[in-house]
PDB file of C-alpha atoms and ligand atoms in Angstrom:
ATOM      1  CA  UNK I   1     283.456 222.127 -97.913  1.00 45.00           C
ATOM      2  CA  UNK I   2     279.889 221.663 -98.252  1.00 47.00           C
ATOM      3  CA  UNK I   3     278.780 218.041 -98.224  1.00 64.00           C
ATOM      4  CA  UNK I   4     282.112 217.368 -98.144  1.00 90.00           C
ATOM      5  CA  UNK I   5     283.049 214.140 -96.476  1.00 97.00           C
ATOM      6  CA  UNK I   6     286.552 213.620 -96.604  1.00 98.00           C
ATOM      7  CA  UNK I   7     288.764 210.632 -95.097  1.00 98.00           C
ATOM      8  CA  UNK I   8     290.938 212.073 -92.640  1.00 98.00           C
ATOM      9  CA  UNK I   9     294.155 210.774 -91.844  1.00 98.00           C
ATOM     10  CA  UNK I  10     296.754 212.013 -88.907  1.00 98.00           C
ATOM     11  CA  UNK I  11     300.385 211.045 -88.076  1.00 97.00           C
ATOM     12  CA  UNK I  12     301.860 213.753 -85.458  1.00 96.00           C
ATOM     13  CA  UNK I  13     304.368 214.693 -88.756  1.00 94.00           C
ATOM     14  CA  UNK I  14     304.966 214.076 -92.111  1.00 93.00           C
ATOM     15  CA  UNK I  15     305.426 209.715 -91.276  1.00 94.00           C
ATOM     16  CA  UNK I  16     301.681 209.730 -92.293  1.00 97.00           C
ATOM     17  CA  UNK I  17     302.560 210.785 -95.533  1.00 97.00           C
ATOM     18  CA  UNK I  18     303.712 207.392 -96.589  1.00 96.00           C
ATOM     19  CA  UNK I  19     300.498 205.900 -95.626  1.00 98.00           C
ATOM     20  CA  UNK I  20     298.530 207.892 -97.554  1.00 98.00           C
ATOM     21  CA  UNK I  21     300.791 207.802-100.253  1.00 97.00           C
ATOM     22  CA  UNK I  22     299.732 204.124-100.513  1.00 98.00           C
ATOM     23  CA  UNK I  23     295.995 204.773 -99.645  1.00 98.00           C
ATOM     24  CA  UNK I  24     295.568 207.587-102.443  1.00 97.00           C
ATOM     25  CA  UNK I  25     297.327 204.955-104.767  1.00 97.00           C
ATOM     26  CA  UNK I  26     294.843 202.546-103.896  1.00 98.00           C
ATOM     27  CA  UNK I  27     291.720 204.240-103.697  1.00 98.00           C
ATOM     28  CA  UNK I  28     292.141 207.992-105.398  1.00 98.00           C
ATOM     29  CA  UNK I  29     288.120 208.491-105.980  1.00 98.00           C
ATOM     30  CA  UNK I  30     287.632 209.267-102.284  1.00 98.00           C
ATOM     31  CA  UNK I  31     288.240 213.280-100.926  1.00 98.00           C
ATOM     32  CA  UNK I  32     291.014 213.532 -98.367  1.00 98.00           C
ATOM     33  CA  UNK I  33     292.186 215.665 -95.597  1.00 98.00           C
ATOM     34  CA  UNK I  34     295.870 215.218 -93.971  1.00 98.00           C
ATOM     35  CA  UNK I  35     296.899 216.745 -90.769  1.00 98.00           C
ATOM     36  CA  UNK I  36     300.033 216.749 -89.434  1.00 97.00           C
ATOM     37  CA  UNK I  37     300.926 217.771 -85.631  1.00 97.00           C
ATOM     38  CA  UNK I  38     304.476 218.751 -86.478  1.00 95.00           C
ATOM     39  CA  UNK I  39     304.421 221.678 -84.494  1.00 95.00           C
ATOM     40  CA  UNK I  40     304.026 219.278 -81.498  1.00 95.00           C
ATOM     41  CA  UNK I  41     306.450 216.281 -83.151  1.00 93.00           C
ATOM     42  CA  UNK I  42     307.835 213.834 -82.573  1.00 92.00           C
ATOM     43  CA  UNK I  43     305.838 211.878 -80.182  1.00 93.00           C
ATOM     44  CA  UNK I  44     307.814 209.012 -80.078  1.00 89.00           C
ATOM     45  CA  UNK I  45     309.123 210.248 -76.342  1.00 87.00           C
ATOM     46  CA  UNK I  46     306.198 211.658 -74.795  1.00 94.00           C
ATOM     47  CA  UNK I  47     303.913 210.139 -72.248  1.00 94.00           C
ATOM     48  CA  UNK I  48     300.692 208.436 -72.452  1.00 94.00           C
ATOM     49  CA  UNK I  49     298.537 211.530 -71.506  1.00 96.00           C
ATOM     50  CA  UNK I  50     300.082 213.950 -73.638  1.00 97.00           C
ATOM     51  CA  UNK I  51     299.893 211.669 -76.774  1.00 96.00           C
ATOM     52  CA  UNK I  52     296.286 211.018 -75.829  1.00 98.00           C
ATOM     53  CA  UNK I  53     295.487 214.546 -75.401  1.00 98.00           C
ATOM     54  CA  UNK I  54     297.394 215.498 -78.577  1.00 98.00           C
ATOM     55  CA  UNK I  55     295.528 212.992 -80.419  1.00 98.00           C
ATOM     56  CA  UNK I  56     291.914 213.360 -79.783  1.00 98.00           C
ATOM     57  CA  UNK I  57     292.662 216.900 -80.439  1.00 98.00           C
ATOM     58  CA  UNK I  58     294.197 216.515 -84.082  1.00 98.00           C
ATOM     59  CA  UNK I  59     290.912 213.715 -84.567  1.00 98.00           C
ATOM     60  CA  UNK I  60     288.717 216.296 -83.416  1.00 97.00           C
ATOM     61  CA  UNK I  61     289.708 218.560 -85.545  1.00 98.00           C
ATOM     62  CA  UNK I  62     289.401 216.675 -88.535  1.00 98.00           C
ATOM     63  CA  UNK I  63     285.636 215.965 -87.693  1.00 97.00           C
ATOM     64  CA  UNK I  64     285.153 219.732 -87.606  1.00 96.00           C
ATOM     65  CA  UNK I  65     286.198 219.451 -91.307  1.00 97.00           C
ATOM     66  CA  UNK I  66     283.874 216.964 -91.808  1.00 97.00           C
ATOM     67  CA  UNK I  67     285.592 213.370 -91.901  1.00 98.00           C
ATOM     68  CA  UNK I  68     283.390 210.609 -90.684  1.00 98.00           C
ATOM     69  CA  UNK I  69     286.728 208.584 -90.754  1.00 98.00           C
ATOM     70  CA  UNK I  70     290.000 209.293 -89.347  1.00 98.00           C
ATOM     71  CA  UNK I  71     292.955 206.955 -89.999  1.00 98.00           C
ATOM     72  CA  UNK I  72     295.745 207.400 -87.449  1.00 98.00           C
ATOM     73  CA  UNK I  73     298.685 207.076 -89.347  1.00 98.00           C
ATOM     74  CA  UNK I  74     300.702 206.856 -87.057  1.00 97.00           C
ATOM     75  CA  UNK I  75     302.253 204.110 -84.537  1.00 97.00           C
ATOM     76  CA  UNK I  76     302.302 205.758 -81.699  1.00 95.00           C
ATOM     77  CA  UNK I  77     299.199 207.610 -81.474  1.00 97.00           C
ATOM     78  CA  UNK I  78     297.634 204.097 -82.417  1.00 97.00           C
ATOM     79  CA  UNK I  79     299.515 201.962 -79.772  1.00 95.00           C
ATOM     80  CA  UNK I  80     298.667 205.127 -77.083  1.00 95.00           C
ATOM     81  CA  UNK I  81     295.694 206.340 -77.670  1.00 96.00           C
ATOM     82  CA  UNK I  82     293.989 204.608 -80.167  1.00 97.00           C
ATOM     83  CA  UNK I  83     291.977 202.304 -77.619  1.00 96.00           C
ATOM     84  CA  UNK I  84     291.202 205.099 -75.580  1.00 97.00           C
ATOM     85  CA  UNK I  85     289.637 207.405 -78.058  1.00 97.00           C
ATOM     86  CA  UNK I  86     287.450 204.064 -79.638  1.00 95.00           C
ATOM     87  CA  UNK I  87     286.105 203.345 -75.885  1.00 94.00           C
ATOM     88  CA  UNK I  88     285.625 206.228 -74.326  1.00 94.00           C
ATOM     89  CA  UNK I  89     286.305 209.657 -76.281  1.00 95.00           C
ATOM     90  CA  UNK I  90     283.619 208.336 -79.135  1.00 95.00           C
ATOM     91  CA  UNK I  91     280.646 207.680 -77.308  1.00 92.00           C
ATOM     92  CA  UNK I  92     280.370 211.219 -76.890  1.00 89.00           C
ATOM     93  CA  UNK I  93     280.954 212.072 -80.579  1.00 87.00           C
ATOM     94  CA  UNK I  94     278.767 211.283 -83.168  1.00 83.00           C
ATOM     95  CA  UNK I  95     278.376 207.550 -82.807  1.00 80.00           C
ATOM     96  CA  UNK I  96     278.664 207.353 -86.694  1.00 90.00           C
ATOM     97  CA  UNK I  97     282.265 208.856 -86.876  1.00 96.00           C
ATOM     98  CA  UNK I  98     285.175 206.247 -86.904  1.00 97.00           C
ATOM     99  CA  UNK I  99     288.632 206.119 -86.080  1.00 98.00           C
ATOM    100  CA  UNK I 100     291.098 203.198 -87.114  1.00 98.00           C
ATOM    101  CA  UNK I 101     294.641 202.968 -86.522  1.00 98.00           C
ATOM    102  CA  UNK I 102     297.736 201.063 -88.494  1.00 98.00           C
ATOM    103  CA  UNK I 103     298.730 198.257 -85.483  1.00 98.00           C
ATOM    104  CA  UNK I 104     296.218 196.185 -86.290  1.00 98.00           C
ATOM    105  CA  UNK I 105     296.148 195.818 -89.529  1.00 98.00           C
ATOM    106  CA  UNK I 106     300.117 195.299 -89.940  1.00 98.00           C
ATOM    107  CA  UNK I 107     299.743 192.242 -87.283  1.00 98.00           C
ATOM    108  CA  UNK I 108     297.075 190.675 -89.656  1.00 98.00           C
ATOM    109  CA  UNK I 109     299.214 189.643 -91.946  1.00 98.00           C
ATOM    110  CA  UNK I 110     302.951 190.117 -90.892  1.00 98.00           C
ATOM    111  CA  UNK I 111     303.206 187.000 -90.045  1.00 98.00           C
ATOM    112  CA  UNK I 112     302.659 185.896 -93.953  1.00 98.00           C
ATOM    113  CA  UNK I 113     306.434 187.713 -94.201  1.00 98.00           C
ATOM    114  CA  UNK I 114     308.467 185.727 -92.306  1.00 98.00           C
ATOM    115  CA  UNK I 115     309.567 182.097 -92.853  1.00 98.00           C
ATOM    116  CA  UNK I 116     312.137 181.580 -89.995  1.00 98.00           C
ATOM    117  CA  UNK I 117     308.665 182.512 -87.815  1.00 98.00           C
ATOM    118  CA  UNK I 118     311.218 185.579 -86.630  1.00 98.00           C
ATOM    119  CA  UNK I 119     310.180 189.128 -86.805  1.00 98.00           C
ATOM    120  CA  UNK I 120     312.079 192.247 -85.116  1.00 98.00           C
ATOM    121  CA  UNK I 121     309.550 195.429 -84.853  1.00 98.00           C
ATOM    122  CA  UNK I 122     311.677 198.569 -85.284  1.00 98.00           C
ATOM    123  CA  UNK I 123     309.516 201.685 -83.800  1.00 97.00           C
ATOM    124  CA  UNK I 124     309.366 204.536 -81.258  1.00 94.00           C
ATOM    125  CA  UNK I 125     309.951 204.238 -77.307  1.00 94.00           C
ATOM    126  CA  UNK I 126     306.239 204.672 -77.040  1.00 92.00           C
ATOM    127  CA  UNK I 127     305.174 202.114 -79.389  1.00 95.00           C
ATOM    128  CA  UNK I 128     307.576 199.583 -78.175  1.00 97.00           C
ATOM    129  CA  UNK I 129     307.007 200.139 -74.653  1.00 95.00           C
ATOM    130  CA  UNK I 130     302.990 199.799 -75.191  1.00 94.00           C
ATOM    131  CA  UNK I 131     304.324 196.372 -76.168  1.00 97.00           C
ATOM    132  CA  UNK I 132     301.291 196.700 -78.738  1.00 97.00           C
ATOM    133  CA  UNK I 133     302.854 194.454 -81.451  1.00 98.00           C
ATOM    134  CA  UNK I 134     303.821 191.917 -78.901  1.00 98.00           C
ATOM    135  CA  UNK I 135     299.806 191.538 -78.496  1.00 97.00           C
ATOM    136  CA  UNK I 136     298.694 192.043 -81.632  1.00 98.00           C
ATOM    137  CA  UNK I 137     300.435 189.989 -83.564  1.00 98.00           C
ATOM    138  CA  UNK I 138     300.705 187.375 -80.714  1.00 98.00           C
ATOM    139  CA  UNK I 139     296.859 187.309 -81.224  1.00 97.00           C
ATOM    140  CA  UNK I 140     297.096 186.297 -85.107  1.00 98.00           C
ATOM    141  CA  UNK I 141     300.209 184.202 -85.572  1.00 98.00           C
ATOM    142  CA  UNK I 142     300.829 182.817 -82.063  1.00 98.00           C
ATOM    143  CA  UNK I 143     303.633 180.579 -83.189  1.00 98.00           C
ATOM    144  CA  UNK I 144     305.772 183.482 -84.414  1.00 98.00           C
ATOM    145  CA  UNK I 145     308.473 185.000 -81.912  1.00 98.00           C
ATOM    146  CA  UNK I 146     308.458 188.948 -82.060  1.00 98.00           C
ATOM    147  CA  UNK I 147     311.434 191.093 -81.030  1.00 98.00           C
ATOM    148  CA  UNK I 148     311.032 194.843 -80.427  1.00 98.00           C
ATOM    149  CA  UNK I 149     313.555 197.319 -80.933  1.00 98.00           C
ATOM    150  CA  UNK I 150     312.917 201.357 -80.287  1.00 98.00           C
ATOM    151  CA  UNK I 151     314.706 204.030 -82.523  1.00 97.00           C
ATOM    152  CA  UNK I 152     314.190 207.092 -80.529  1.00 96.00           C
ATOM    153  CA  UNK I 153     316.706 209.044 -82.994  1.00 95.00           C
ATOM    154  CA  UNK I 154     315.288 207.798 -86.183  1.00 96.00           C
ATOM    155  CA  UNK I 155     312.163 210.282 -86.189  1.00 93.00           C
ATOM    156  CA  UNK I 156     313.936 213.382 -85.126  1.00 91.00           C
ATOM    157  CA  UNK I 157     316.983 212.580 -87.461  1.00 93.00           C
ATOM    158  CA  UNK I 158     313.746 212.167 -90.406  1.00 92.00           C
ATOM    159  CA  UNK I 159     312.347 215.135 -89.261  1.00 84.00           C
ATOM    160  CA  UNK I 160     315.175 217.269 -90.148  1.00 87.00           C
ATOM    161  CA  UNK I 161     315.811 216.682 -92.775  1.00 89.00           C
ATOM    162  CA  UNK I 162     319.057 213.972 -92.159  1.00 94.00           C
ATOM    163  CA  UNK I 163     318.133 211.013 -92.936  1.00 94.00           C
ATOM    164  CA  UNK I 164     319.860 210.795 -96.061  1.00 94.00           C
ATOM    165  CA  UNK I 165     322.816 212.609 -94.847  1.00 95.00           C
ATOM    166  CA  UNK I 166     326.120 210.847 -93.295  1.00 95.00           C
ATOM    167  CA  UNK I 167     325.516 211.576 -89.741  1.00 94.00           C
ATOM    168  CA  UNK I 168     322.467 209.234 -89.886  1.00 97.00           C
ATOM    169  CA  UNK I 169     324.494 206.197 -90.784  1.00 97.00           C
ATOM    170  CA  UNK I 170     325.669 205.773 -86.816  1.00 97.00           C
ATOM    171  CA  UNK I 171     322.106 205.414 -85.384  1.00 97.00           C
ATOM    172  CA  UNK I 172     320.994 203.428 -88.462  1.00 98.00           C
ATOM    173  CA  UNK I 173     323.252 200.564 -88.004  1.00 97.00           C
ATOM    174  CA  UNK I 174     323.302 200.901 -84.300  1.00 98.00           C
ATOM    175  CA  UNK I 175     319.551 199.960 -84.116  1.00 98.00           C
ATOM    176  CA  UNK I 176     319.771 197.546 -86.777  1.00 98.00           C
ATOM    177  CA  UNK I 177     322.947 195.845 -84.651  1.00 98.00           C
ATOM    178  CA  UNK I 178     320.760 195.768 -81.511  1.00 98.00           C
ATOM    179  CA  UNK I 179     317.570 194.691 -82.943  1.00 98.00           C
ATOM    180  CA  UNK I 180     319.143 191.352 -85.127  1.00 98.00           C
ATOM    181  CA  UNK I 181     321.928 190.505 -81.846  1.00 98.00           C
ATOM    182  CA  UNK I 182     318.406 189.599 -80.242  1.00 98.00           C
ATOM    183  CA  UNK I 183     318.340 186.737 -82.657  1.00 98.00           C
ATOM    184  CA  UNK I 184     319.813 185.097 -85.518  1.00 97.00           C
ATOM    185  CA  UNK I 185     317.248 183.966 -86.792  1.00 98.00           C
ATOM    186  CA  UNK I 186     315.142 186.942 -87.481  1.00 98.00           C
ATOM    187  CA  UNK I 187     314.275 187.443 -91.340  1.00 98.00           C
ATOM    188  CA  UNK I 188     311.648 189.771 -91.451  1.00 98.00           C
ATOM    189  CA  UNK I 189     312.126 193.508 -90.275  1.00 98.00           C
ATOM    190  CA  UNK I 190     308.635 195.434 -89.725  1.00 98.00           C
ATOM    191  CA  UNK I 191     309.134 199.702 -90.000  1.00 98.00           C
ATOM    192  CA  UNK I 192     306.466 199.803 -87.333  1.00 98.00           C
ATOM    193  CA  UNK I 193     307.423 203.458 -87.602  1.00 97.00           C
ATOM    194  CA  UNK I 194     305.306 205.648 -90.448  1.00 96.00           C
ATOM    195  CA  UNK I 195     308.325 207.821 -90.880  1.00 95.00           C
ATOM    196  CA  UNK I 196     310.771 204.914 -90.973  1.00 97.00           C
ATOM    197  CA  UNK I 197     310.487 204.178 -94.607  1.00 96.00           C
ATOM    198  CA  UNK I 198     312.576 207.629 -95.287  1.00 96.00           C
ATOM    199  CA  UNK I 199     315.591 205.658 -93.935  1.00 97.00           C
ATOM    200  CA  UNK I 200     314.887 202.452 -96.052  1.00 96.00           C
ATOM    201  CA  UNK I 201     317.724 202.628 -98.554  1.00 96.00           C
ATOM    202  CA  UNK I 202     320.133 203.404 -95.373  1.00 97.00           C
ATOM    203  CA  UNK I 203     318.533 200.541 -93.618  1.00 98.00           C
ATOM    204  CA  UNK I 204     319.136 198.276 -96.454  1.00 97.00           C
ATOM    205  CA  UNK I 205     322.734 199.288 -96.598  1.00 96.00           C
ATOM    206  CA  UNK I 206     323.467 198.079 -93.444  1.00 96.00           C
ATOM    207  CA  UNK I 207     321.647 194.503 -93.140  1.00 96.00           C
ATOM    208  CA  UNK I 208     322.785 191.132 -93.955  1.00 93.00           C
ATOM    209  CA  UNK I 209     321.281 189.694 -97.028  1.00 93.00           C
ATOM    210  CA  UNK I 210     318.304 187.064 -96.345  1.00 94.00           C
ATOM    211  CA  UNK I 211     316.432 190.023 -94.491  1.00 98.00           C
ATOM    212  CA  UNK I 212     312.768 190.993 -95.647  1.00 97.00           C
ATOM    213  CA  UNK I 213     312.210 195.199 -94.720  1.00 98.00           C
ATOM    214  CA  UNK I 214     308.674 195.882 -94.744  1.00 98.00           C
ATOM    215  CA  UNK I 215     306.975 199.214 -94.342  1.00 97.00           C
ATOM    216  CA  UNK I 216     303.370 199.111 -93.665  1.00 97.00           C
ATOM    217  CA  UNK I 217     301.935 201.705 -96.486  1.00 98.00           C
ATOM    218  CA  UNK I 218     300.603 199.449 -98.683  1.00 98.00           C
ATOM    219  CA  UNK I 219     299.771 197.038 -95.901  1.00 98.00           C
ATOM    220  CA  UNK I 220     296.944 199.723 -94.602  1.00 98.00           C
ATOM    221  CA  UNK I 221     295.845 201.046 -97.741  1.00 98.00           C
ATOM    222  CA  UNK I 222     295.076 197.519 -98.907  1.00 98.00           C
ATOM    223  CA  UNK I 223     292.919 196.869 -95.052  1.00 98.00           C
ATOM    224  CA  UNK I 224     291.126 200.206 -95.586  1.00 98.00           C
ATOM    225  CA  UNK I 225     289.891 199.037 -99.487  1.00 98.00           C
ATOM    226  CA  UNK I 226     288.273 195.967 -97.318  1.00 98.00           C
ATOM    227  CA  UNK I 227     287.375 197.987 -94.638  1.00 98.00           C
ATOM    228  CA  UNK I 228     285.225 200.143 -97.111  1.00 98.00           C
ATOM    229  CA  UNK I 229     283.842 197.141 -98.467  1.00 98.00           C
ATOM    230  CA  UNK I 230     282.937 195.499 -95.665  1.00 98.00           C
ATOM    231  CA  UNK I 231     281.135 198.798 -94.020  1.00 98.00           C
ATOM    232  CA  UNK I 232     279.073 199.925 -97.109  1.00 98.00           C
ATOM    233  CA  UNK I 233     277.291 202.119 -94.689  1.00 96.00           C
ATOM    234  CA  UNK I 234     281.086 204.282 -93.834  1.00 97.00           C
ATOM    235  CA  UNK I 235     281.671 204.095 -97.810  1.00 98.00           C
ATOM    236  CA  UNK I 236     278.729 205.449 -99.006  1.00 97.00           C
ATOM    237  CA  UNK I 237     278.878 208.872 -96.124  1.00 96.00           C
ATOM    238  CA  UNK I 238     282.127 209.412 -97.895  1.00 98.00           C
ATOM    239  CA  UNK I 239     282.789 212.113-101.057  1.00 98.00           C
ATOM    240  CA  UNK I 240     284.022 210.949-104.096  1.00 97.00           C
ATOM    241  CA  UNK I 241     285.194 214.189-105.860  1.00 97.00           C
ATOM    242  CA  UNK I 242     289.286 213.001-105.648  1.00 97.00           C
ATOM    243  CA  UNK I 243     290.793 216.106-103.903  1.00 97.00           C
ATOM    244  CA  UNK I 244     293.551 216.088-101.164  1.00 97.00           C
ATOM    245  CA  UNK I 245     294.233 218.606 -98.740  1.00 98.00           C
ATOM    246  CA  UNK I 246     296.938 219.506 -96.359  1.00 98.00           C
ATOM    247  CA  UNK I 247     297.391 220.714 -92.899  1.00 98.00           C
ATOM    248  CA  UNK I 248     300.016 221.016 -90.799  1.00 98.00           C
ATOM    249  CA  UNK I 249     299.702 222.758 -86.987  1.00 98.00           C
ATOM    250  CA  UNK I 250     302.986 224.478 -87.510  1.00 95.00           C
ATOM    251  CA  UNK I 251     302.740 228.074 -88.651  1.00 91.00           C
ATOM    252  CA  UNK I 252     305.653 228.182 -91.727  1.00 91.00           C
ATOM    253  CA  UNK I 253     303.482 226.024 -94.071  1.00 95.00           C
ATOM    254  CA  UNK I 254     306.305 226.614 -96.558  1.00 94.00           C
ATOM    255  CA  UNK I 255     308.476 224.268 -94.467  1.00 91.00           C
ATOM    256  CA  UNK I 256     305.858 221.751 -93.643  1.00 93.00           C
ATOM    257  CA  UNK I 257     305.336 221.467 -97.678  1.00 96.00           C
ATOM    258  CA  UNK I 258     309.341 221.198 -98.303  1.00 93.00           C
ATOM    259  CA  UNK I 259     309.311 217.944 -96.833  1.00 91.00           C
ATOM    260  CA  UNK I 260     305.904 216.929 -97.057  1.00 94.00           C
ATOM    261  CA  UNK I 261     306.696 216.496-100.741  1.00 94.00           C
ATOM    262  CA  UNK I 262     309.811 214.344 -99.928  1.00 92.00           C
ATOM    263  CA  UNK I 263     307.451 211.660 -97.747  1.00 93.00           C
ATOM    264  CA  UNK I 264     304.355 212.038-100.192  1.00 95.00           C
ATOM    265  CA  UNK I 265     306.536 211.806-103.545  1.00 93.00           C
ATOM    266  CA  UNK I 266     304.442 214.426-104.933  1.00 94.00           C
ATOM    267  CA  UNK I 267     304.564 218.334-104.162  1.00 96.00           C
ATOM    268  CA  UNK I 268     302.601 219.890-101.318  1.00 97.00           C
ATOM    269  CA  UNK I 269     300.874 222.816-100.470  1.00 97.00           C
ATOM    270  CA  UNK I 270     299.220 222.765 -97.071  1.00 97.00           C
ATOM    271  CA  UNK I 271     297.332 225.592 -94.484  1.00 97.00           C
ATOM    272  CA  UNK I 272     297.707 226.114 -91.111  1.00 97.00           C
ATOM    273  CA  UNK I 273     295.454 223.984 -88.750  1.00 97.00           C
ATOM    274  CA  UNK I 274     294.698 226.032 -85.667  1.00 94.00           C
ATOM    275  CA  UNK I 275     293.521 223.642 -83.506  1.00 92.00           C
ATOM    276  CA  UNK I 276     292.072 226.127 -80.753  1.00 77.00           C
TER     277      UNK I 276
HETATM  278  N1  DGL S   1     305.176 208.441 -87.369  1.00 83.41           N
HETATM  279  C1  DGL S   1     304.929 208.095 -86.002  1.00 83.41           C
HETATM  280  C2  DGL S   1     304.755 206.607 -85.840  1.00 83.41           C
HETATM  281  O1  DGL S   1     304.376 205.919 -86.760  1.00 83.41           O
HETATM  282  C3  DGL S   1     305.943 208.508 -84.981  1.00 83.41           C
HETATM  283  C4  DGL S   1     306.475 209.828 -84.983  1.00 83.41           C
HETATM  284  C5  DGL S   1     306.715 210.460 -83.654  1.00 83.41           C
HETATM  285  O2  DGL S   1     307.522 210.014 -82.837  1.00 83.41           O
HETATM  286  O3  DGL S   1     306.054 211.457 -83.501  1.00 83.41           O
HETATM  287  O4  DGL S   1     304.964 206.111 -84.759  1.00 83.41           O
END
């Protein structure tokens, strides 16, 4: 771990997973360290404080393993504590170490998606209620009308394991029917979500034809290659020798890599982060 300088990335499960799926895709050289918070997941429901607190803790963690850069890969944790940890938490760090979240760069170009200038945002209670997409994309395509819709059952139905299983169908197409009765006119669907592309092919299922589903993977991974190019100072701290590593802060790893190789399409072996 010596000289090691990995690129950290954090989701509060295994959602993250199919961020860096995209990000390894699109830049493999770099070294990489993934932690997931499942023994604390989802935190979709929880309240400002605690997803703060969470968080900083799972970021601070991954600086102890030497990441200069931490991606939060993860709604949530970027629409909650995101701003908090740039403003305040970092000026006591090491004013060199970064942390970047996923809301921003989906609202950069979301907007590009639509053509009826409609867009429903599918994502937790926590994300939706931050009304951080509202903002954010308000702030690059002002013309385009966002609706927001929250999924609290979509992340714990992922979670275990359901969400190709029957008894998911009921909450799929119940948030779908809420989310397009807000408009007729909405043709682009964001999974504002990082575990929400597990439920894609049940999602496509049960929408009307005409509707663009976009998960934001590839959408990151292609803002952290410009990021990188466009902070040659971040690049260069980071190692190049292509290795990933896992961690999850629940204590049957074996479990954590049984799914972990469903959301990262690739099989898994992780440790145990013991973040105290
Ligand atoms: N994957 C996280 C996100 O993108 C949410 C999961 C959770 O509720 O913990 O919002």
């Amino acid at each position: 771990m010596v000289n090691n300088k990995p690129i950290g990335i954090f989701d509060s499960g295994y959602g993250g997973l199919t961020v860096f799926r995209s990000i390894f895709r699109q830049l493999p050289q770099y070294d990489y360290i993934y932690l997931g918070d499942t023994a604390r997941a989802p935190y979709g429901n929880r309240t400002f404080q605690t997803i703060h607190q969470y968080t900083w803790e799972c970021v601070q963690w991954l600086f102890k393993q030497g990441c200069p850069l931490v991606i939060l890969a993860c709604n949530t944790a970027s629409a909650k504590a995101l701003r908090t940890i740039q403003q305040k938490d970092l000026l006591n760090e090491d004013p060199a170490k970064r942390v970047l979240g996923v809301i921003r760069p989906t609202a950069e170009v979301i907007g590009n998606y639509t053509k009826s200038g409609e867009i429903g945002v599918l994502g937790t209670r926590g994300t939706v209620q931050s009304g951080s997409y509202l903002i954010e994309i308000g702030h690059f395509f002002p013309d385009v009308k966002v609706y927001q819709q929250a999924c609290p059952l979509w992340v714990p139905l992922i979670e275990n394991g359901e969400y190709d299983q029957p008894g998911a169908d009921y909450f799929v197409k119940k948030y779908l029917d809420q989310v397009l009765a807000q408009s007729p006119e909405i043709d682009t669907l964001l999974l504002a979500c990082t575990h929400y592309p597990l439920l894609q092919k049940k999602i496509a299922e049960y929408l009307p034809a005409g509707i663009t589903v976009v998960p934001q993977g590839d959408i990151v991974a292609t803002s952290l290659v410009d990021y990188l190019k466009r902070h040659p100072e971040m690049d260069s701290m980071l190692s190049r020798n292509g290795t990933q590593k896992f961690f999850t802060t629940s204590d049957d790893t074996e479990d954590f890599d049984h799914y972990a190789e469903i959301f990262f399409s690739a099989p898994v072996t992780s440790g145990y982060a013991e973040l105290r």
